[in-house]
Short mmCIF file of C-alpha atoms and ligand atoms in Angstrom, two decimals:
data_model
loop_
_atom_site.label_atom_id
_atom_site.label_comp_id
_atom_site.label_asym_id
_atom_site.label_seq_id
_atom_site.Cartn_x
_atom_site.Cartn_y
_atom_site.Cartn_z
CA MET A 196 3.34 -20.34 28.77
CA SER A 197 2.20 -19.57 31.97
CA ALA A 198 -1.24 -18.36 32.66
CA ALA A 199 -0.08 -15.05 33.65
CA LEU A 200 2.20 -14.48 30.73
CA ALA A 201 -0.60 -15.76 28.39
CA ALA A 202 -2.91 -13.19 29.96
CA VAL A 203 -0.41 -10.40 29.22
CA LEU A 204 0.27 -11.44 25.88
CA GLY A 205 -3.61 -12.12 25.28
CA GLN A 206 -3.04 -14.90 22.75
CA SER A 207 -3.43 -18.19 24.64
CA ASP A 208 -6.96 -18.93 24.17
CA ALA A 209 -10.03 -17.53 22.46
CA ALA A 210 -11.56 -16.81 25.74
CA GLU A 211 -8.52 -14.74 26.92
CA ILE A 212 -7.81 -12.62 23.72
CA VAL A 213 -8.32 -8.90 24.83
CA LEU A 214 -10.49 -7.13 22.38
CA PRO A 215 -10.75 -4.91 20.76
CA ARG A 216 -7.17 -5.01 19.58
CA ARG A 217 -6.38 -1.43 19.77
CA TRP A 218 -3.38 0.21 21.38
CA PRO A 219 -3.05 0.63 24.29
CA LEU A 220 -5.08 -2.56 24.80
CA GLY A 221 -7.81 -2.34 27.43
CA GLU A 222 -7.10 1.60 27.95
CA GLU A 223 -8.78 4.44 26.45
CA LEU A 224 -6.41 7.23 25.24
CA THR A 225 -6.88 10.92 26.35
CA GLU A 226 -4.23 12.43 24.28
CA TRP A 227 -5.32 13.31 20.44
CA LYS A 228 -3.54 14.72 17.74
CA THR A 229 -3.34 18.46 17.94
CA GLN A 230 -1.28 19.39 14.64
CA ARG A 231 0.18 17.93 11.32
CA THR A 232 3.50 16.41 12.30
CA CYS A 233 4.99 14.62 9.28
CA ARG A 234 5.60 18.11 7.43
CA THR A 235 6.43 21.38 9.03
CA ASP A 236 4.71 24.59 8.11
CA ALA A 237 7.86 25.85 6.54
CA GLU A 238 8.14 22.66 4.45
CA VAL A 239 4.59 22.81 3.17
CA ALA A 240 5.27 26.47 2.44
CA THR A 241 8.46 25.73 0.45
CA ALA A 242 6.50 22.79 -1.60
CA ARG A 243 3.68 25.33 -2.55
CA ARG A 244 6.17 27.96 -3.32
CA ASN A 245 7.86 25.35 -5.73
CA VAL A 246 4.80 24.06 -7.53
CA ARG A 247 3.88 27.84 -8.24
CA GLU A 248 7.32 29.36 -8.86
CA THR A 249 9.56 26.84 -10.57
CA GLU A 250 8.96 25.01 -13.82
CA TRP A 251 9.82 21.60 -12.49
CA GLY A 252 7.75 22.25 -9.35
CA ARG A 253 4.58 23.08 -11.79
CA ARG A 254 5.44 20.08 -13.83
CA GLU A 255 5.29 17.95 -10.66
CA LEU A 256 2.26 19.39 -9.59
CA ARG A 257 0.63 18.64 -12.94
CA GLY A 258 1.49 15.14 -12.43
CA GLU A 259 -0.26 15.03 -9.08
CA LEU A 260 -3.22 16.52 -10.06
CA ALA A 261 -3.50 14.49 -12.99
CA ARG A 262 -3.38 11.35 -10.66
CA SER A 263 -6.00 12.70 -8.33
CA ARG A 264 -8.21 14.01 -11.25
CA ARG A 265 -10.27 10.90 -11.47
CA TRP A 266 -10.95 10.65 -7.89
CA LEU A 267 -11.91 14.35 -7.72
CA GLU A 268 -14.26 13.82 -10.27
CA MET A 269 -16.04 11.14 -8.72
CA SER A 270 -18.83 11.58 -6.44
CA ASP A 271 -18.35 11.28 -2.69
CA GLU A 272 -21.11 8.60 -2.59
CA ALA A 273 -18.96 6.50 -5.23
CA LEU A 274 -15.49 6.89 -3.31
CA TRP A 275 -17.41 5.75 -0.02
CA GLY A 276 -18.53 2.95 -1.64
CA LEU A 277 -15.13 2.20 -2.81
CA VAL A 278 -14.24 1.17 0.57
CA LEU A 279 -15.64 -2.33 0.70
CA PRO A 280 -16.92 -3.95 3.99
CA THR A 281 -14.56 -6.39 5.68
CA THR A 282 -17.20 -8.90 6.33
CA ILE A 283 -16.27 -9.99 2.78
CA PRO A 284 -13.01 -11.91 2.80
CA ARG A 285 -10.07 -10.36 0.74
CA ARG A 286 -7.82 -12.59 -1.22
CA HIS A 287 -4.93 -12.44 -3.89
CA TYR A 288 -6.46 -14.96 -6.37
CA VAL A 289 -9.87 -16.12 -7.74
CA ASN A 290 -8.16 -19.41 -8.34
CA GLN A 291 -4.52 -19.45 -9.29
CA LEU A 292 -4.22 -23.20 -10.47
CA HIS A 293 -7.67 -23.29 -12.40
CA GLY A 294 -8.18 -19.74 -13.73
CA CYS A 295 -11.46 -19.18 -15.02
CA PRO A 296 -14.40 -21.82 -14.61
CA VAL A 297 -15.19 -21.59 -18.33
CA HIS A 298 -11.77 -20.73 -19.85
CA GLY A 299 -9.24 -22.45 -17.30
CA THR A 300 -5.82 -21.03 -17.29
CA ALA A 301 -6.07 -19.71 -21.06
CA ILE A 302 -6.91 -16.48 -18.86
CA LYS A 303 -3.40 -16.37 -17.85
CA LYS A 304 -1.64 -15.53 -21.05
CA ARG A 305 -1.70 -12.07 -20.62
CA ASP A 306 -1.03 -11.80 -16.87
CA HIS A 307 -0.27 -14.76 -14.75
CA PHE A 308 -1.08 -13.45 -11.44
CA HIS A 309 -4.17 -10.78 -12.09
CA PRO A 310 -5.52 -11.54 -15.37
CA TRP A 311 -9.12 -10.87 -14.06
CA ARG A 312 -10.44 -7.29 -14.75
CA ILE A 313 -12.55 -5.19 -12.63
CA ASP A 314 -14.59 -1.91 -13.04
CA PRO A 315 -15.92 -1.16 -9.53
CA VAL A 316 -17.96 1.99 -10.74
CA GLY A 317 -19.59 0.43 -14.08
CA HIS A 318 -19.60 -3.32 -12.60
CA PRO A 319 -19.43 -3.08 -8.62
CA TRP A 320 -18.70 -6.69 -7.15
CA LYS A 321 -17.88 -8.29 -10.64
CA VAL A 322 -14.79 -9.70 -12.22
CA GLN A 323 -14.31 -10.13 -15.93
CA CYS A 324 -12.65 -12.80 -17.68
CA PRO A 325 -10.32 -11.56 -20.32
CA VAL A 326 -10.91 -14.14 -22.55
CA GLY A 327 -14.73 -14.73 -23.13
CA LYS A 328 -15.37 -11.20 -21.45
CA GLU A 329 -18.07 -12.83 -19.18
CA TRP A 330 -18.61 -11.48 -15.92
CA TYR A 331 -18.41 -13.38 -12.53
CA PRO A 332 -20.12 -13.89 -10.29
CA SER A 333 -23.76 -14.65 -11.93
CA ASN A 334 -25.80 -13.23 -9.08
CA ASP A 335 -26.35 -9.71 -8.49
CA PHE A 336 -24.34 -9.11 -5.36
CA ALA A 337 -24.43 -5.13 -5.48
CA ASN A 338 -28.10 -5.51 -4.81
CA GLY A 339 -27.94 -8.11 -2.27
CA GLU A 340 -28.15 -11.29 -4.01
CA THR A 341 -26.05 -14.26 -2.58
CA THR A 342 -27.45 -16.94 -5.07
CA GLY A 343 -28.57 -16.99 -8.47
CA GLY A 344 -27.13 -18.20 -12.11
CA ASP A 345 -24.49 -20.68 -12.73
CA PHE A 346 -21.82 -19.20 -10.91
CA PRO A 347 -22.93 -17.72 -7.72
CA ASP A 348 -20.69 -16.28 -5.08
CA ASP A 349 -21.86 -14.88 -1.91
CA GLY A 350 -18.37 -13.55 -0.51
CA PHE A 351 -17.17 -16.90 0.32
CA ALA A 352 -16.37 -18.22 -3.22
CA TYR A 353 -18.32 -20.06 -5.91
CA VAL A 354 -17.78 -23.73 -5.33
CA ARG A 355 -17.76 -25.84 -8.43
CA ASP A 356 -19.29 -29.46 -8.35
CA ASP A 357 -16.10 -31.02 -8.17
CA GLY A 358 -15.17 -28.79 -4.98
CA GLU A 359 -13.16 -26.27 -6.79
CA HIS A 360 -13.43 -22.87 -5.31
CA PHE A 361 -13.32 -19.59 -7.21
CA TYR A 362 -13.04 -16.56 -4.89
CA PHE A 363 -14.51 -13.96 -7.31
CA LEU A 364 -15.58 -11.52 -4.79
CA ALA A 365 -12.58 -11.77 -2.55
CA GLU A 366 -10.08 -10.71 -5.23
CA TYR A 367 -12.38 -8.18 -6.39
CA SER A 368 -12.47 -6.93 -2.67
CA GLU A 369 -8.76 -6.81 -2.26
CA ARG A 370 -8.01 -5.54 -5.73
CA VAL A 371 -10.46 -2.40 -5.23
CA HIS A 372 -8.60 -1.77 -2.03
CA LEU A 373 -4.97 -1.88 -3.42
CA ARG A 374 -5.76 -0.32 -6.90
CA TRP A 375 -8.41 1.93 -6.31
CA VAL A 376 -8.82 3.05 -2.53
CA ARG A 377 -4.98 3.03 -1.68
CA PRO A 378 -3.92 5.29 -4.95
CA ALA A 379 -6.96 7.45 -4.30
CA VAL A 380 -6.40 8.46 -0.51
CA THR A 381 -2.49 9.10 -1.48
CA SER A 382 -3.12 11.46 -4.59
CA LEU A 383 -5.97 13.39 -2.77
CA ALA A 384 -4.33 13.91 0.41
CA ARG A 385 -0.82 14.83 -1.43
CA SER A 386 -2.84 17.22 -3.68
CA TYR A 387 -4.38 19.09 -0.84
CA LEU A 388 -0.86 19.38 0.64
CA LEU A 389 0.47 20.62 -2.27
CA THR A 390 -2.27 23.19 -3.23
CA GLY A 391 -4.36 23.87 -0.04
CA ASP A 392 -7.56 23.24 -2.18
CA ARG A 393 -9.81 21.72 0.58
CA ARG A 394 -11.88 19.91 -2.02
CA TYR A 395 -9.09 17.07 -2.03
CA ALA A 396 -8.90 17.26 1.68
CA ARG A 397 -12.79 16.50 1.83
CA LYS A 398 -12.55 13.42 -0.64
CA ALA A 399 -9.76 11.99 1.33
CA ALA A 400 -11.45 12.61 4.74
CA ILE A 401 -14.37 10.59 3.20
CA MET A 402 -12.40 7.76 2.39
CA LEU A 403 -10.17 7.84 5.41
CA TYR A 404 -13.10 7.97 7.79
CA ARG A 405 -14.84 5.15 6.03
CA ILE A 406 -11.59 2.85 5.99
CA ALA A 407 -11.29 3.67 9.67
CA GLU A 408 -14.60 2.21 10.22
CA GLU A 409 -13.43 -1.04 9.00
CA TYR A 410 -10.18 -1.28 10.78
CA GLY A 411 -12.13 -0.58 13.88
CA HIS A 412 -14.54 -3.70 13.08
CA MET A 413 -11.52 -5.79 12.55
CA SER A 414 -10.03 -4.71 15.93
CA HIS A 415 -13.25 -6.42 17.50
CA VAL A 416 -13.85 -9.45 14.88
CA ILE A 417 -10.49 -10.72 14.18
CA ASP A 418 -11.89 -13.36 12.05
CA ASP A 419 -12.81 -10.69 9.43
CA ARG A 420 -9.26 -9.94 8.66
CA ALA A 421 -7.77 -10.92 5.36
CA ARG A 422 -7.63 -14.51 4.98
CA CYS A 423 -4.89 -14.17 2.45
CA ASP A 424 -2.84 -17.42 1.99
CA CYS A 425 -1.42 -16.03 -1.17
CA GLY A 426 -4.40 -17.38 -2.50
CA TYR A 427 -3.55 -21.02 -3.02
CA PRO A 428 -6.07 -23.67 -2.05
CA ARG A 429 -5.78 -24.67 1.60
CA VAL A 430 -5.09 -28.46 2.19
CA LEU A 431 -6.54 -28.55 5.75
CA PRO A 432 -9.21 -26.94 7.43
CA ARG A 433 -8.19 -23.87 9.32
CA THR A 434 -7.53 -24.43 12.81
CA PRO A 435 -9.84 -22.58 15.16
CA LEU A 436 -8.96 -19.11 16.15
CA LYS A 437 -6.86 -19.34 19.16
CA ARG A 438 -4.37 -16.45 19.12
CA VAL A 439 -4.16 -13.06 17.37
CA THR A 440 -0.73 -13.93 15.68
CA GLY A 441 -0.01 -16.31 12.89
CA ASN A 442 -2.87 -18.94 12.15
CA GLY A 443 -3.71 -17.18 8.94
CA TRP A 444 -5.57 -14.46 11.04
CA VAL A 445 -3.09 -11.69 10.19
CA GLY A 446 -3.30 -8.67 8.00
CA PHE A 447 -6.12 -6.35 7.63
CA PHE A 448 -7.56 -5.34 4.24
CA THR A 449 -4.78 -7.25 2.92
CA ASP A 450 -1.98 -9.46 3.84
CA ARG A 451 0.52 -8.86 6.81
CA ILE A 452 3.18 -7.49 4.39
CA TRP A 453 1.24 -5.27 2.01
CA GLU A 454 -0.73 -4.12 4.94
CA ASN A 455 2.61 -2.03 5.95
CA ASP A 456 2.02 0.04 2.87
CA ASN A 457 -1.46 0.58 3.93
CA THR A 458 -0.73 1.73 7.16
CA VAL A 459 2.18 4.26 6.01
CA VAL A 460 -0.16 5.61 3.12
CA CYS A 461 -3.19 6.05 5.29
CA ALA A 462 -1.42 7.59 8.28
CA GLN A 463 0.50 9.83 6.06
CA ALA A 464 -2.85 10.78 4.30
CA TYR A 465 -4.39 11.72 7.50
CA ASP A 466 -1.39 13.73 8.50
CA ASP A 467 -1.46 15.70 5.07
CA ILE A 468 -5.14 16.70 5.41
CA PHE A 469 -5.04 17.35 9.13
CA ASP A 470 -5.30 20.97 8.90
CA ALA A 471 -8.50 21.12 6.91
CA LEU A 472 -10.34 18.93 9.47
CA GLY A 473 -9.92 21.56 12.21
CA GLU A 474 -13.15 23.49 10.98
CA ASP A 475 -16.31 22.86 11.33
CA ASP A 476 -17.85 20.87 8.41
CA PRO A 477 -21.50 20.27 8.90
CA GLU A 478 -21.94 19.05 5.44
CA LEU A 479 -19.19 16.35 5.95
CA LEU A 480 -20.77 15.24 9.22
CA ALA A 481 -24.37 14.94 7.37
CA PHE A 482 -22.87 12.90 4.50
CA VAL A 483 -21.56 10.22 6.84
CA GLN A 484 -24.97 10.30 8.81
CA ALA A 485 -26.55 9.83 5.47
CA GLN A 486 -24.37 7.06 4.38
CA ARG A 487 -24.81 5.09 7.57
CA GLN A 488 -28.63 5.29 7.17
CA ARG A 489 -28.07 4.00 3.44
CA ALA A 490 -25.96 1.17 4.87
CA ASP A 491 -28.54 0.40 7.03
CA THR A 492 -31.33 0.35 4.87
CA GLY A 493 -29.88 -0.76 1.31
CA PRO A 494 -30.00 -4.20 -0.22
CA GLN A 495 -26.45 -4.98 1.17
CA ARG A 496 -27.25 -4.18 4.68
CA ALA A 497 -26.64 -7.70 5.89
CA ILE A 498 -23.06 -6.92 5.00
CA PHE A 499 -22.95 -3.63 6.56
CA ALA A 500 -24.78 -4.64 10.07
CA HIS A 501 -21.24 -4.73 11.50
CA LEU A 502 -21.10 -0.71 11.58
CA SER A 503 -23.96 -0.36 14.02
CA ARG A 504 -20.95 -0.51 16.86
CA PHE A 505 -19.56 2.69 15.47
CA PRO A 506 -21.53 5.78 16.65
CA VAL A 507 -21.75 8.27 13.73
CA PRO A 508 -19.64 11.67 14.72
CA ARG A 509 -21.50 14.78 15.61
CA THR A 510 -18.56 17.17 15.54
CA MET A 511 -15.11 17.33 13.96
CA ALA A 512 -13.30 16.59 16.88
CA GLU A 513 -15.58 13.36 17.08
CA PHE A 514 -14.65 13.00 13.27
CA ARG A 515 -10.82 13.08 14.02
CA GLN A 516 -11.17 10.87 17.24
CA SER A 517 -12.70 7.97 15.31
CA ILE A 518 -9.98 8.30 12.52
CA GLU A 519 -7.41 7.96 15.40
CA THR A 520 -9.22 5.35 17.47
CA ASN A 521 -10.10 3.06 15.04
CA MET A 522 -7.32 3.49 12.45
CA LEU A 523 -4.06 4.45 13.93
CA ARG A 524 -4.56 2.69 17.20
CA VAL A 525 -5.71 -0.47 15.68
CA MET A 526 -2.98 -0.40 13.12
CA ALA A 527 -0.27 0.04 16.03
CA GLN A 528 -1.77 -2.91 17.97
CA GLY A 529 -1.79 -4.79 14.75
CA VAL A 530 2.10 -4.19 14.50
CA LEU A 531 2.35 -5.35 18.08
CA ASP A 532 0.60 -8.55 17.52
CA ARG A 533 2.74 -9.13 14.14
CA ALA A 534 -0.57 -8.98 12.06
CA ILE A 535 1.16 -6.29 10.44
CA SER A 536 4.48 -7.49 9.67
CA GLY A 537 6.52 -7.43 6.39
CA ASN A 538 9.94 -7.57 5.01
CA ASP A 539 12.35 -6.02 7.56
CA GLY A 540 12.13 -2.39 7.90
CA MET A 541 8.58 -2.25 6.54
CA HIS A 542 6.86 -2.80 9.94
CA GLN A 543 9.26 -0.76 11.85
CA ASN A 544 8.66 2.26 9.27
CA ALA A 545 4.90 1.56 9.83
CA MET A 546 5.25 1.87 13.72
CA ILE A 547 7.28 4.95 13.56
CA THR A 548 4.90 6.44 11.08
CA LEU A 549 2.09 5.82 13.37
CA ALA A 550 4.07 7.47 16.41
CA LEU A 551 4.87 10.34 14.56
CA VAL A 552 1.72 10.82 12.99
CA MET A 553 0.08 10.62 16.61
CA GLY A 554 2.56 13.14 17.73
CA THR A 555 1.75 12.60 21.37
CA PRO A 556 4.02 11.72 23.99
CA GLN A 557 2.44 8.36 24.76
CA ALA A 558 3.32 7.36 21.30
CA ARG A 559 6.86 6.88 22.68
CA GLU A 560 5.76 3.37 23.68
CA LEU A 561 5.58 2.75 19.85
CA VAL A 562 8.79 4.39 19.04
CA ASP A 563 10.47 2.15 22.02
CA TRP A 564 8.95 -1.01 20.23
CA CYS A 565 10.73 0.14 16.70
CA TYR A 566 13.89 1.51 18.25
CA THR A 567 14.92 -0.85 20.84
CA GLY A 568 12.19 -3.50 21.44
CA PRO A 569 11.02 -6.17 18.79
CA GLY A 570 11.87 -3.44 15.66
CA GLN A 571 15.44 -3.25 17.03
CA MET A 572 16.46 -0.54 14.81
CA GLN A 573 18.76 1.20 16.88
CA PHE A 574 21.22 -1.96 16.63
CA HIS A 575 20.04 -2.90 13.08
CA LEU A 576 23.32 -1.75 11.41
CA PRO A 577 25.61 -4.20 13.53
CA ASN A 578 22.86 -6.73 13.67
CA TYR A 579 21.19 -7.00 10.36
CA PHE A 580 23.73 -5.82 7.98
CA PHE A 581 27.15 -7.41 6.90
CA ARG A 582 30.37 -5.58 7.33
CA ASP A 583 30.30 -4.70 3.69
CA GLY A 584 26.81 -2.83 4.15
CA SER A 585 25.01 -5.65 2.46
CA ALA A 586 21.57 -6.57 4.00
CA PHE A 587 20.80 -10.37 4.86
CA GLU A 588 17.96 -10.61 2.47
CA SER A 589 18.96 -11.63 -1.09
CA LEU A 590 20.16 -8.69 -3.35
CA GLY A 591 18.34 -6.27 -5.47
CA GLY A 592 14.98 -4.89 -4.76
CA TYR A 593 14.77 -6.73 -1.61
CA ASN A 594 17.87 -5.25 -0.26
CA SER A 595 16.38 -1.96 -1.10
CA ILE A 596 13.42 -2.48 1.42
CA HIS A 597 15.91 -2.90 4.24
CA ILE A 598 17.78 0.34 3.36
CA ARG A 599 14.88 2.34 2.73
CA GLY A 600 12.96 1.10 5.75
CA LEU A 601 16.01 2.00 7.94
CA ASN A 602 16.18 5.37 6.50
CA ALA A 603 12.70 6.09 6.69
CA VAL A 604 13.00 5.45 10.41
CA VAL A 605 15.88 7.60 10.60
CA GLY A 606 14.27 10.53 9.00
CA LYS A 607 11.21 10.02 11.17
CA MET A 608 12.90 9.78 14.38
CA GLU A 609 14.47 13.00 13.91
CA ARG A 610 11.01 14.65 13.15
CA LEU A 611 9.95 13.21 16.52
CA ARG A 612 12.83 14.51 18.17
CA ALA A 613 12.32 18.19 16.80
CA LEU A 614 8.27 17.82 17.69
CA LEU A 615 8.99 16.42 21.38
CA PRO A 616 12.71 16.94 22.21
CA ASP A 617 12.13 16.14 25.90
CA VAL A 618 10.69 12.93 25.05
CA PHE A 619 13.26 11.87 22.45
CA PRO A 620 16.84 13.15 24.02
CA PRO A 621 19.71 11.64 21.61
CA ALA A 622 21.12 10.24 24.83
CA LYS A 623 18.34 7.84 24.97
CA TYR A 624 17.39 7.51 21.36
CA PRO A 625 20.92 7.84 19.43
CA ARG A 626 21.04 8.81 15.89
CA ILE A 627 21.39 5.85 13.82
CA THR A 628 23.23 7.93 11.25
CA ASP A 629 26.22 8.50 14.00
CA GLN A 630 27.23 4.80 13.43
CA LEU A 631 29.93 4.36 10.91
CA ARG A 632 28.70 1.59 9.18
CA HIS A 633 25.55 3.69 7.97
CA ARG A 634 27.27 5.04 4.86
CA LEU A 635 28.26 1.61 3.70
CA LEU A 636 24.67 1.13 3.12
CA TYR A 637 25.17 3.36 0.13
CA ASP A 638 28.55 2.10 -0.64
CA PHE A 639 27.56 -1.57 -1.21
CA PRO A 640 25.33 -0.73 -3.84
CA THR A 641 27.66 1.31 -5.75
CA ARG A 642 30.36 -1.74 -5.70
CA LEU A 643 27.60 -3.94 -7.21
CA VAL A 644 28.00 -2.87 -10.58
CA LEU A 645 29.41 -5.60 -13.16
CA ALA A 646 31.23 -4.24 -16.21
CA GLY A 647 29.99 -0.83 -15.43
CA SER A 648 26.40 -1.55 -16.55
CA TYR A 649 24.73 -4.77 -14.90
CA SER A 650 23.69 -5.58 -11.41
CA PRO A 651 24.35 -9.32 -10.40
CA MET A 652 21.22 -11.46 -10.80
CA VAL A 653 21.00 -13.22 -7.53
CA GLY A 654 18.17 -14.75 -5.71
CA ASP A 655 14.62 -13.38 -6.20
CA THR A 656 15.77 -10.11 -7.80
CA GLY A 657 14.10 -9.68 -11.09
CA ARG A 658 14.43 -11.05 -14.74
CA PRO A 659 17.86 -11.59 -16.14
CA ALA A 660 19.97 -8.62 -17.49
CA ASP A 661 19.31 -7.76 -21.33
CA THR A 662 22.79 -7.95 -22.34
CA ARG A 663 21.92 -6.29 -25.88
CA ARG A 664 21.17 -2.89 -23.98
CA ARG A 665 24.48 -2.14 -22.37
CA ASP A 666 23.66 1.37 -20.37
CA PRO A 667 26.31 2.35 -17.93
CA ILE A 668 24.91 2.65 -14.46
CA GLY A 669 26.24 4.05 -11.29
CA VAL A 670 24.37 1.86 -8.75
CA GLY A 671 23.22 -1.82 -8.64
CA SER A 672 19.35 -2.59 -8.36
CA ASP A 673 19.71 -2.41 -4.65
CA LEU A 674 19.15 1.35 -4.79
CA LYS A 675 18.04 3.98 -7.37
CA PRO A 676 20.27 6.85 -7.99
CA ARG A 677 17.38 9.30 -6.36
CA ASP A 678 18.39 7.44 -3.17
CA TYR A 679 21.69 9.09 -3.22
CA ASP A 680 20.15 12.52 -2.73
CA SER A 681 20.00 12.01 0.85
CA ALA A 682 23.37 10.36 1.24
CA PHE A 683 24.87 13.22 -0.73
CA ARG A 684 23.39 15.88 1.55
CA LEU A 685 24.37 13.68 4.57
CA TYR A 686 28.06 12.88 3.67
CA GLY A 687 28.83 15.27 1.02
CA ASP A 688 30.72 12.27 -0.61
CA PRO A 689 31.38 13.35 -4.33
CA ARG A 690 30.99 9.48 -5.45
CA TYR A 691 27.46 9.88 -4.35
CA ALA A 692 26.99 12.98 -6.52
CA GLN A 693 28.15 10.60 -9.35
CA VAL A 694 25.68 8.32 -8.88
CA LEU A 695 23.12 10.97 -8.77
CA ALA A 696 24.33 11.95 -12.22
CA SER A 697 24.05 8.60 -13.50
CA ALA A 698 20.26 8.55 -13.65
CA ARG A 699 18.50 7.88 -16.82
CA GLY A 700 17.04 11.09 -18.09
CA GLY A 701 19.19 13.52 -16.13
CA LEU A 702 19.28 14.12 -12.13
CA PRO A 703 16.61 12.54 -10.34
CA ARG A 704 13.43 14.64 -9.50
CA PRO A 705 13.94 16.90 -6.77
CA ASP A 706 12.02 16.94 -3.52
CA LEU A 707 9.23 19.54 -3.26
CA PHE A 708 9.45 19.88 0.38
ZN1 ZN B 143 -13.73 -16.99 -18.95
#
């Protein structure tokens, strides 16, 4: 690689890496988000009417509010505290091969992958063995202890005498984010969008601001990104950091694949609550200020020292800008760097979601990456799908990732076009659904039904079919009947209506919007 090219890519040598990793690299943005962009006012009004006036809408709302109740009932401080400092690594597994230091692999009897239990409110910074019910690590990490007892973990694993590592706190950190933080942000933001009740928006805002601080940190300190090697023991020591891609320094809160979901969830949630962030909220700003003081002076101040880089916002405009600068822009650079990169369709969806949520003309650069750049969405149908409409990666659930990813891009492109018609004319950004092959993506899964009841079990596609239960199905495991709602609206094909009607328990749930 030439020195000039290396400088442009910023990845030949540690000394040359452009930091922070924040799109656009080395520049400050002057464009800020000015309005909600993922849903129109008319759609929000429709959804709020549906949840008021229709029985099915009321049922949907009850479900959503039931999901967000536990988060609404938690204190602001507790929610803030769920977003853990990324100075502590995240990993998938405590120790996948040796299980518990006392009970070994007996802990895997009930759950092979994640047998450890967590209770972030009652037992912060601890994991519980499901066999002996004992808690690890033995030190009181929540109160700043990094040593103590027989099984201490300072964040970088308890190391047994034989050299075996047990990553109690690292798996705890990842699980709290995936199982607590992500669902909390999702349901709080959606509950606000459906009700207009600002209590939900406030709670979601607190979490998003705190999440943004950590993404901001990881844009400066690449070494604090997820060190997830799928949790299996490393054979060789990690080579020194030389580039921003690969090398294990990928992902952010979690690994590079699941980070796509974090991106979509957090960006979407920010958009959902955007209306509520427009008015002055001195209480919210005072809360953030107080939390920073607590972090600076509390027992865990050593693992929060990285936050001093980020000034506490004094106005709601600064509050919003912090989220956009530290979260949205860092995520966008993460996709460009392939630090966020999943199964095909995931990172393109992540990128266009960021562009749509930013909603500014400059975000066109991100759309270009998704459409005609490395994301290649404009050419996906001919280049990434076979002639019969099947995707290249296996069958079953993995195929659905490609189809849904592509269709998410299709939908978001049209929203961007409606928002900024001069920036995204069809002549330059053609509609993907105008390509004849698009409907084959829906046809293919309907042809993959065996004996009217089964999906073929090929590749990494799930467990073998239960031949004792023979239910007629209209679509193979590549898609679900509910996916045919948009197919039927697009093409009006009666076969797609038949698939919709084949759903277990009746027609799939309608879209509230
Ligand atoms: Zn145990």
